[in-house]
Short mmCIF file of C-alpha atoms and ligand atoms in Angstrom, two decimals:
data_model
loop_
_atom_site.label_atom_id
_atom_site.label_comp_id
_atom_site.label_asym_id
_atom_site.label_seq_id
_atom_site.Cartn_x
_atom_site.Cartn_y
_atom_site.Cartn_z
CA MET W 1168 68.95 39.73 -98.70
CA ASP W 1169 70.67 43.00 -99.56
CA ILE W 1170 70.22 45.56 -96.79
CA LYS W 1171 71.67 48.29 -99.02
CA ASN W 1172 68.25 48.82 -100.61
CA TYR W 1173 66.94 49.99 -97.25
CA CYS W 1174 69.96 51.96 -96.10
CA PHE W 1175 70.23 55.72 -96.37
CA LYS W 1176 73.62 57.29 -95.74
CA GLY W 1177 72.66 60.84 -96.52
CA LYS W 1178 74.20 61.28 -99.93
CA GLU W 1179 71.30 61.02 -102.40
CA GLU W 1180 67.87 62.64 -102.53
CA PHE W 1181 65.57 61.27 -99.87
CA SER W 1182 61.83 60.94 -99.74
CA LEU W 1183 59.92 58.52 -97.54
CA GLN W 1184 57.37 58.15 -100.32
CA ASN W 1185 59.97 56.28 -102.35
CA TYR W 1186 59.98 53.50 -99.75
CA ASP W 1187 57.09 51.04 -99.93
CA THR W 1188 55.75 50.12 -96.49
CA LYS W 1189 54.49 46.80 -97.94
CA ASP W 1190 57.78 45.77 -99.49
CA THR W 1191 58.84 42.19 -98.68
CA ALA W 1192 61.81 41.88 -101.10
CA GLU W 1193 61.93 38.45 -102.74
CA PHE W 1194 59.68 36.84 -100.11
CA THR W 1195 55.97 36.22 -100.37
CA SER W 1196 55.16 34.65 -97.02
CA LYS W 1197 56.34 34.39 -93.44
CA LYS W 1198 56.93 30.67 -93.93
CA GLU W 1199 59.75 31.33 -96.36
CA THR W 1200 61.60 33.45 -93.81
CA ILE W 1201 61.41 31.38 -90.62
CA GLU W 1202 64.64 29.48 -91.21
CA LEU W 1203 66.48 32.58 -92.34
CA LEU W 1204 65.43 34.45 -89.21
CA ALA W 1205 66.54 31.56 -87.02
CA ALA W 1206 69.90 31.42 -88.83
CA ASN W 1207 70.38 35.16 -88.34
CA GLN W 1208 69.56 34.88 -84.67
CA ALA W 1209 72.13 32.11 -84.26
CA ARG W 1210 74.77 34.14 -86.09
CA MET W 1211 73.90 37.21 -84.01
CA ALA W 1212 74.46 35.21 -80.83
CA GLN W 1213 77.91 34.08 -82.01
CA LEU W 1214 78.95 37.58 -82.99
CA GLN W 1215 77.60 39.09 -79.79
CA ASP W 1216 79.63 36.59 -77.80
CA ARG W 1217 82.78 37.75 -79.58
CA LEU W 1218 81.88 41.43 -79.21
CA TYR W 1219 81.48 40.86 -75.47
CA ALA W 1220 84.71 38.90 -75.18
CA GLU W 1221 86.71 41.39 -77.21
CA ASN W 1222 85.36 44.24 -75.06
CA LYS W 1223 86.38 47.02 -77.45
CA GLU W 1224 83.49 48.22 -79.55
CA ALA W 1225 79.87 48.85 -78.51
CA LEU W 1226 76.79 48.83 -80.72
CA LEU W 1227 73.84 51.17 -80.27
CA ILE W 1228 70.65 50.30 -82.16
CA ILE W 1229 68.00 53.00 -82.21
CA PHE W 1230 64.38 52.19 -82.99
CA GLN W 1231 62.04 54.97 -84.04
CA ALA W 1232 58.52 54.62 -85.41
CA MET W 1233 54.91 55.70 -85.33
CA ASP W 1234 52.73 53.94 -82.74
CA ALA W 1235 51.90 50.29 -83.46
CA ALA W 1236 54.67 49.96 -86.04
CA GLY W 1237 56.04 46.99 -84.13
CA LYS W 1238 59.01 48.38 -82.23
CA ASP W 1239 58.39 46.32 -79.12
CA GLY W 1240 57.87 43.05 -81.02
CA ALA W 1241 60.91 43.67 -83.20
CA ILE W 1242 63.09 44.34 -80.15
CA LYS W 1243 61.79 41.21 -78.45
CA HIS W 1244 62.66 39.12 -81.50
CA VAL W 1245 66.05 40.67 -81.98
CA ILE W 1246 67.20 40.09 -78.43
CA SER W 1247 65.67 36.68 -78.07
CA GLY W 1248 68.75 35.21 -79.72
CA MET W 1249 71.23 37.12 -77.61
CA ASN W 1250 72.85 36.60 -74.26
CA PRO W 1251 70.94 38.97 -71.93
CA GLN W 1252 74.23 39.76 -70.26
CA GLY W 1253 75.56 42.31 -72.67
CA VAL W 1254 72.28 43.65 -74.08
CA ILE W 1255 70.47 46.60 -72.51
CA VAL W 1256 67.15 48.04 -73.69
CA HIS W 1257 66.11 51.56 -72.75
CA ASN W 1258 62.69 53.06 -73.34
CA PHE W 1259 62.52 56.79 -73.87
CA LYS W 1260 59.21 58.03 -72.51
CA GLN W 1261 58.04 61.58 -71.86
CA PRO W 1262 60.92 63.23 -70.03
CA THR W 1263 60.74 63.35 -66.24
CA SER W 1264 61.23 66.65 -64.42
CA GLU W 1265 64.82 65.64 -63.67
CA GLU W 1266 65.43 64.92 -67.36
CA LEU W 1267 63.82 68.22 -68.37
CA ASP W 1268 66.21 69.93 -66.01
CA HIS W 1269 69.08 68.92 -68.31
CA ASP W 1270 69.96 69.21 -71.99
CA TYR W 1271 68.11 66.72 -74.19
CA LEU W 1272 71.09 64.43 -74.79
CA TRP W 1273 71.76 64.02 -71.07
CA ARG W 1274 69.41 61.11 -70.57
CA ALA W 1275 70.87 59.30 -73.57
CA TRP W 1276 74.51 59.77 -72.46
CA ARG W 1277 73.72 58.11 -69.16
CA VAL W 1278 72.52 54.89 -70.73
CA LEU W 1279 74.95 54.44 -73.62
CA PRO W 1280 76.24 50.87 -73.96
CA GLY W 1281 79.62 50.10 -72.46
CA ARG W 1282 82.38 48.36 -74.41
CA GLY W 1283 81.37 44.95 -75.64
CA ASP W 1284 77.69 45.69 -75.04
CA ILE W 1285 74.74 46.19 -77.34
CA GLY W 1286 72.41 49.02 -76.37
CA ILE W 1287 68.91 49.17 -77.76
CA PHE W 1288 67.01 52.45 -77.62
CA ASN W 1289 63.24 52.08 -77.88
CA ARG W 1290 62.70 55.68 -79.06
CA SER W 1291 65.63 57.97 -78.33
CA TYR W 1292 66.95 61.53 -78.45
CA TYR W 1293 65.33 61.65 -81.92
CA GLU W 1294 62.04 62.30 -80.10
CA ASP W 1295 63.51 65.74 -79.47
CA VAL W 1296 63.34 66.51 -83.18
CA LEU W 1297 60.10 64.56 -83.78
CA VAL W 1298 57.32 64.84 -81.18
CA VAL W 1299 58.92 68.04 -79.86
CA LYS W 1300 58.84 69.49 -83.38
CA VAL W 1301 55.36 68.26 -84.29
CA HIS W 1302 53.84 69.79 -81.15
CA SER W 1303 56.27 72.72 -80.79
CA LEU W 1304 56.96 71.45 -77.26
CA TYR W 1305 60.22 73.37 -77.15
CA LYS W 1306 58.18 76.50 -76.50
CA ASN W 1307 57.37 75.20 -73.01
CA LEU W 1308 60.91 74.06 -72.24
CA PRO W 1309 62.72 75.83 -69.43
CA LEU W 1310 65.31 77.21 -71.85
CA PRO W 1311 66.58 80.77 -72.18
CA ASP W 1312 64.77 82.68 -74.96
CA ARG W 1313 67.96 82.86 -77.03
CA CYS W 1314 67.73 79.06 -77.46
CA LYS W 1315 64.08 78.97 -78.53
CA THR W 1316 64.51 80.27 -82.04
CA GLY W 1317 63.41 78.96 -85.43
CA GLU W 1318 66.92 77.55 -85.72
CA LEU W 1319 66.39 75.10 -82.86
CA PHE W 1320 65.80 72.00 -84.94
CA GLN W 1321 68.52 72.74 -87.49
CA GLN W 1322 70.86 73.14 -84.54
CA ARG W 1323 69.70 69.88 -83.00
CA TYR W 1324 70.26 67.95 -86.25
CA MET W 1325 73.79 69.27 -86.26
CA GLN W 1326 74.28 68.44 -82.58
CA ILE W 1327 73.03 64.90 -83.20
CA ASN W 1328 75.45 64.51 -86.11
CA HIS W 1329 78.31 65.67 -83.90
CA PHE W 1330 77.17 63.41 -81.07
CA GLU W 1331 77.00 60.33 -83.30
CA LYS W 1332 80.36 61.13 -84.88
CA TYR W 1333 81.80 61.49 -81.39
CA LEU W 1334 80.36 58.08 -80.47
CA TYR W 1335 81.79 56.45 -83.59
CA GLN W 1336 85.21 57.93 -82.92
CA ASN W 1337 85.04 56.62 -79.37
CA GLY W 1338 84.17 53.05 -80.23
CA ILE W 1339 80.37 53.08 -80.30
CA ARG W 1340 78.65 52.26 -83.60
CA VAL W 1341 75.21 53.72 -84.11
CA VAL W 1342 72.58 52.11 -86.32
CA LYS W 1343 69.22 53.82 -86.70
CA ILE W 1344 66.10 51.94 -87.69
CA PHE W 1345 62.88 53.59 -88.78
CA LEU W 1346 59.97 51.18 -88.94
CA HIS W 1347 58.03 52.54 -91.89
CA LEU W 1348 54.32 51.82 -91.44
CA SER W 1349 51.36 52.86 -93.59
CA LYS W 1350 48.48 54.83 -92.12
CA ASP W 1351 46.06 52.07 -93.16
CA GLU W 1352 48.06 49.38 -91.38
CA GLN W 1353 48.21 51.51 -88.24
CA LYS W 1354 44.41 51.78 -88.30
CA LYS W 1355 44.12 48.00 -88.65
CA ARG W 1356 46.45 47.42 -85.70
CA PHE W 1357 44.68 49.99 -83.51
CA LEU W 1358 41.34 48.30 -84.25
CA GLU W 1359 42.85 44.93 -83.27
CA ARG W 1360 44.10 46.45 -80.01
CA ILE W 1361 40.60 47.75 -79.28
CA ASP W 1362 38.73 44.59 -80.33
CA ASP W 1363 41.01 42.00 -78.76
CA GLU W 1364 40.80 42.12 -74.95
CA GLU W 1365 44.29 40.74 -74.57
CA LYS W 1366 45.62 43.65 -76.60
CA ASN W 1367 43.58 46.39 -74.89
CA TRP W 1368 46.51 47.29 -72.62
CA LYS W 1369 48.55 48.27 -75.66
CA PHE W 1370 46.09 50.95 -76.70
CA SER W 1371 45.79 54.44 -75.35
CA GLN W 1372 43.51 57.27 -76.41
CA SER W 1373 46.56 59.44 -77.05
CA ASP W 1374 47.46 57.07 -79.91
CA ILE W 1375 44.39 58.32 -81.79
CA GLU W 1376 45.28 61.92 -81.03
CA GLU W 1377 48.80 61.47 -82.38
CA ARG W 1378 47.40 59.75 -85.48
CA MET W 1379 45.72 63.02 -86.40
CA TYR W 1380 49.21 64.47 -86.88
CA TRP W 1381 50.25 61.66 -89.22
CA ASP W 1382 51.40 63.88 -92.11
CA THR W 1383 53.29 66.26 -89.84
CA TYR W 1384 55.06 63.30 -88.25
CA GLN W 1385 56.00 61.87 -91.66
CA GLU W 1386 57.51 65.25 -92.59
CA ALA W 1387 59.36 65.45 -89.28
CA TYR W 1388 60.75 61.93 -89.82
CA GLU W 1389 61.75 62.74 -93.37
CA ASP W 1390 63.55 65.94 -92.30
CA ALA W 1391 65.28 64.23 -89.37
CA ILE W 1392 66.42 61.23 -91.44
CA LYS W 1393 67.61 63.47 -94.26
CA ALA W 1394 69.61 65.65 -91.87
CA THR W 1395 71.16 62.92 -89.73
CA ALA W 1396 71.93 59.99 -92.05
CA THR W 1397 75.68 59.59 -92.46
CA LYS W 1398 78.06 56.95 -93.75
CA LYS W 1399 79.09 55.99 -90.22
CA ALA W 1400 75.64 56.33 -88.64
CA PRO W 1401 73.16 55.37 -91.37
CA TRP W 1402 69.38 55.18 -91.21
CA TYR W 1403 67.58 52.02 -92.30
CA ILE W 1404 64.05 52.45 -93.60
CA VAL W 1405 62.42 49.15 -92.71
CA PRO W 1406 59.07 48.39 -94.37
CA ALA W 1407 56.82 47.57 -91.42
CA ASP W 1408 53.41 46.58 -92.79
CA LYS W 1409 54.48 42.94 -92.69
CA LYS W 1410 55.93 42.25 -89.27
CA TRP W 1411 57.68 39.07 -90.35
CA PHE W 1412 59.58 40.93 -93.05
CA ALA W 1413 60.53 43.81 -90.74
CA ARG W 1414 61.92 41.31 -88.23
CA LEU W 1415 63.93 39.44 -90.84
CA LEU W 1416 65.37 42.65 -92.28
CA ILE W 1417 66.28 43.98 -88.82
CA SER W 1418 68.03 40.73 -87.95
CA GLN W 1419 69.98 41.01 -91.22
CA ILE W 1420 70.95 44.63 -90.50
CA ILE W 1421 72.29 43.66 -87.09
CA VAL W 1422 74.16 40.61 -88.38
CA ASP W 1423 75.73 42.64 -91.20
CA THR W 1424 76.72 45.44 -88.82
CA LEU W 1425 78.29 42.98 -86.39
CA GLU W 1426 80.11 41.27 -89.28
CA GLU W 1427 81.46 44.66 -90.27
CA ILE W 1428 82.70 45.26 -86.72
CA ASN W 1429 84.22 41.78 -86.99
CA PRO W 1430 84.91 41.23 -83.29
CA GLN W 1431 87.52 38.63 -82.37
CA TYR W 1432 88.08 36.56 -79.27
CA PRO W 1433 91.11 38.05 -77.56
CA GLU W 1434 94.27 36.06 -78.20
CA LEU W 1435 96.39 35.43 -75.14
CA PRO W 1436 99.97 36.70 -75.09
CA ASP W 1437 102.65 33.95 -75.01
CA ASN W 1438 103.37 34.33 -71.28
CA LYS W 1439 99.63 33.85 -70.48
CA LYS W 1440 99.49 30.81 -72.79
CA ALA W 1441 102.43 29.31 -70.90
CA LEU W 1442 100.57 29.97 -67.66
CA LEU W 1443 97.53 28.15 -69.06
CA SER W 1444 99.68 25.07 -69.85
CA GLN W 1445 101.02 25.13 -66.31
CA CYS W 1446 97.49 25.27 -64.88
CA ARG W 1447 96.52 22.41 -67.15
CA GLU W 1448 99.37 20.27 -65.92
CA GLN W 1449 98.47 21.08 -62.33
CA LEU W 1450 94.82 20.04 -62.83
CA LEU W 1451 95.79 16.80 -64.56
CA ALA W 1452 98.27 15.99 -61.80
CA GLU W 1453 95.43 16.42 -59.30
CA THR W 1454 93.38 13.77 -61.08
CA LYS W 1455 96.33 11.37 -61.13
CA GLU W 1456 96.89 11.84 -57.39
CA GLU W 1457 93.22 11.10 -56.70
CA GLU W 1458 93.28 7.97 -58.87
CA GLU W 1459 96.36 6.74 -57.01
CA LYS W 1460 94.58 7.27 -53.65
CA ASP W 1461 91.56 5.23 -54.87
P1 ATP S 2312 53.88 51.56 -76.97
O1 ATP S 2312 54.10 50.76 -78.21
O2 ATP S 2312 53.77 50.73 -75.75
O3 ATP S 2312 52.80 52.59 -77.12
P2 ATP S 2312 55.62 53.81 -76.83
O4 ATP S 2312 57.07 53.91 -77.17
O5 ATP S 2312 54.69 54.55 -77.72
O6 ATP S 2312 55.27 52.30 -76.78
P3 ATP S 2312 54.42 55.18 -74.71
O7 ATP S 2312 54.61 55.14 -73.24
O8 ATP S 2312 53.09 54.97 -75.30
O9 ATP S 2312 55.49 54.22 -75.35
O10 ATP S 2312 54.90 56.57 -75.26
C1 ATP S 2312 56.02 57.24 -74.92
C2 ATP S 2312 55.71 58.64 -75.36
O11 ATP S 2312 56.72 59.51 -74.90
C3 ATP S 2312 55.64 58.79 -76.87
O12 ATP S 2312 54.43 59.36 -77.25
C4 ATP S 2312 56.80 59.70 -77.18
O13 ATP S 2312 56.55 60.54 -78.27
C5 ATP S 2312 56.93 60.46 -75.88
N1 ATP S 2312 58.24 61.06 -75.73
C6 ATP S 2312 59.44 60.44 -75.79
N2 ATP S 2312 60.44 61.33 -75.69
C7 ATP S 2312 59.87 62.54 -75.58
C8 ATP S 2312 60.37 63.86 -75.45
N3 ATP S 2312 61.67 64.11 -75.43
N4 ATP S 2312 59.48 64.86 -75.34
C9 ATP S 2312 58.16 64.60 -75.36
N5 ATP S 2312 57.62 63.39 -75.49
C10 ATP S 2312 58.46 62.37 -75.60
MG1 MG S 2313 52.57 54.59 -77.42
#
């Protein structure tokens, strides 16, 4: 599957409307994708092992989406194939008072993945140009008036671009995934969450309130994606009406990104190799001694 069709690097025109939420590429059913997903998960595990061993580059995967688009399920599937040591998921909820007491990138800085690790952001600092824009929440922020101007979001897009460039130049790759859901499919999933007792916990009344701002959110996403997609930190627009397709595509995006990083197991310098041979000899000698005693 070619992930290029879903990748936006900021060069061409961009409109979310040009991306079909129901797209499933060449596949027509989940059944056709099960083996491919499993193969991707296995490959991901191998590459993650090397990334961890090499301990040079880090990968940050950001998930953004409307409610019920499948972020949580997608994250669960993605990491199920990985070694939990080396993968860290962070959920970005409404900021705490301590977080509000700092600049908006502060809470993200603190949880960036270390070398060799994969960091997954379930929502991210992009909320600060999405929900904060849709509801003009910046007006209530404890910021000096000179910062609360009409320029605020343009400035933040630029700051995010600088931040992500900084990360890239310091060994952290950033991949941004927008799960693109249709309004109809969201309604269907909300109804399921209301009707199925086991899914009730996933539903909150605020989900319905946010749904009323659907169009404003779509515009905010479009503006944010347009302004922050770059060659080194691209956005992927993942059709999300079919969960099985979204999961397959996400697994492919991660595999391809890791292949591009191309991590290698560290090769030992000659003196360390010699030391290994010595240790080997010593261990084998131990066995011989024991056999002789027996
Ligand atoms: P779920 O699928 O479980 O609903 P969720 O990511 O929607 O997952 P919630 O606890 O429902 O988790 O929602 C977190 C909320 O926090 C979202 O509505 C999000 O918009 C909001 N939020 C995140 N960051 C900010 C921010 N910087 N300012 C204001 N609200 C924020
Ligand atoms: Mg929610």
